[in-house]
Amino acid sequence: MAKALTISSTQSDRRLVFSDFDGEDFEVTLQGTVTCRTKVYGYSPHSENLKQWLSKLAARKGPWEHELHWSSLESEIELVATCSSLGQVRFEVSFSLDAGKDEESRIDTVICTELGQLAKIGREAERFFTKP
């Protein structure tokens, strides 16, 4: 069975699914009312890699005050994580599809989960981003 990393909403049927990691590139799919998919180059010398970013989130024991950002090298996908004082973690997800083309699209959504789910997401990220 192929490995995947999934961030699921606790409030809706929305899911962000990372799949098909080949050591560099991977697919990201938004599932729910709106569905989209894009291929992402995940490792950038100019930004923190996603595995490391998710591991840092997973290590948090309580809410935090500032927005935490991650984006892919060419900004195909951007993530912003916040956590309320009640432990609701909010992932703002932005997809930039066909950037620079005449029919460029941008899809923005939010996936809400809970602080207690971050450890599971961190473990999944560790497994998912282990090179095949």
XYZ file of C-alpha atoms in Angstrom:
132
model
C 0.000 0.000 0.000
C 1.316 3.447 -0.932
C 2.211 5.800 1.883
C 0.167 8.940 2.356
C 0.038 11.798 4.808
C -3.442 13.094 5.585
C -4.600 16.169 7.471
C -8.322 15.729 8.130
C -10.816 18.326 9.278
C -12.631 17.780 12.553
C -15.504 19.951 11.276
C -16.168 18.811 7.708
C -15.237 16.237 5.076
C -12.177 18.246 3.986
C -8.850 16.464 3.813
C -5.427 17.414 2.580
C -3.669 14.316 1.266
C 0.029 14.146 0.421
C 0.922 11.133 -1.759
C 3.340 9.709 -4.332
C 6.557 10.970 -2.729
C 9.531 9.959 -4.877
C 12.318 11.515 -2.843
C 11.734 15.026 -4.177
C 8.316 15.521 -5.722
C 4.940 14.610 -4.276
C 1.249 15.099 -5.006
C -1.069 17.179 -2.824
C -4.814 16.679 -3.125
C -7.565 18.692 -1.496
C -10.651 16.547 -0.972
C -14.098 17.697 0.103
C -16.625 20.096 -1.410
C -13.889 21.428 -3.681
C -11.297 19.040 -5.034
C -7.960 19.877 -6.603
C -4.571 18.253 -7.049
C -1.093 19.495 -7.811
C 2.428 18.156 -8.031
C 4.897 19.818 -5.662
C 8.659 20.015 -5.486
C 8.986 19.676 -1.738
C 12.583 20.426 -0.882
C 13.884 23.899 -1.250
C 17.231 25.327 -0.254
C 15.379 28.572 0.451
C 12.703 27.273 2.798
C 12.209 24.704 5.495
C 11.109 21.332 4.177
C 7.599 20.182 4.952
C 8.603 17.178 7.065
C 10.637 19.416 9.356
C 7.832 22.008 9.543
C 5.209 19.397 10.448
C 7.571 17.812 13.004
C 7.988 21.191 14.690
C 4.212 21.591 14.796
C 3.852 18.089 16.258
C 6.322 18.931 19.041
C 4.152 21.798 20.294
C 2.485 21.045 23.616
C 0.133 24.002 23.640
C -1.299 26.872 21.607
C 1.015 29.393 19.956
C 0.625 33.090 19.258
C 1.957 33.620 15.728
C 1.168 32.225 12.316
C 3.563 29.483 11.221
C 4.224 29.439 7.463
C 5.486 26.893 4.950
C 5.479 27.097 1.176
C 6.909 25.004 -1.603
C 9.759 26.358 -3.707
C 7.503 27.670 -6.462
C 4.522 28.321 -4.141
C 2.360 25.614 -5.707
C 1.109 25.150 -2.166
C 1.322 27.364 0.888
C 0.338 26.428 4.442
C -0.283 28.684 7.422
C -0.951 27.105 10.818
C -2.470 28.824 13.834
C -3.748 27.455 17.125
C -6.438 29.026 19.313
C -6.247 29.126 23.094
C -8.764 26.251 23.059
C -6.456 24.043 20.985
C -8.158 24.376 17.600
C -5.478 24.161 14.914
C -6.337 25.965 11.717
C -4.466 25.178 8.506
C -4.943 27.816 5.822
C -4.151 26.086 2.539
C -3.476 27.900 -0.737
C -3.006 26.150 -4.058
C -1.552 28.042 -7.020
C -2.337 26.067 -10.151
C -0.808 26.741 -13.567
C 1.128 29.741 -12.257
C 2.184 32.135 -14.994
C -0.256 30.724 -17.536
C -3.241 32.530 -19.025
C -5.663 30.430 -16.983
C -3.870 30.501 -13.661
C -6.019 29.464 -10.692
C -5.762 29.973 -6.970
C -7.718 27.894 -4.484
C -7.759 28.870 -0.811
C -9.374 26.861 1.944
C -9.142 26.153 5.660
C -8.887 22.803 7.399
C -9.487 22.800 11.138
C -8.183 20.069 13.379
C -7.132 19.804 17.015
C -3.858 20.274 18.856
C -4.014 16.618 19.926
C -3.934 15.514 16.269
C -0.572 17.146 15.549
C 1.464 14.276 17.028
C -0.251 11.824 14.658
C 0.311 14.173 11.710
C 3.988 14.462 12.689
C 4.395 10.661 12.809
C 2.695 10.307 9.422
C 4.964 13.021 7.999
C 8.044 11.176 9.270
C 6.888 7.941 7.561
C 5.698 9.659 4.384
C 8.860 11.693 3.774
C 11.247 8.790 4.342
C 12.824 8.275 0.922
C 11.595 5.177 -0.897
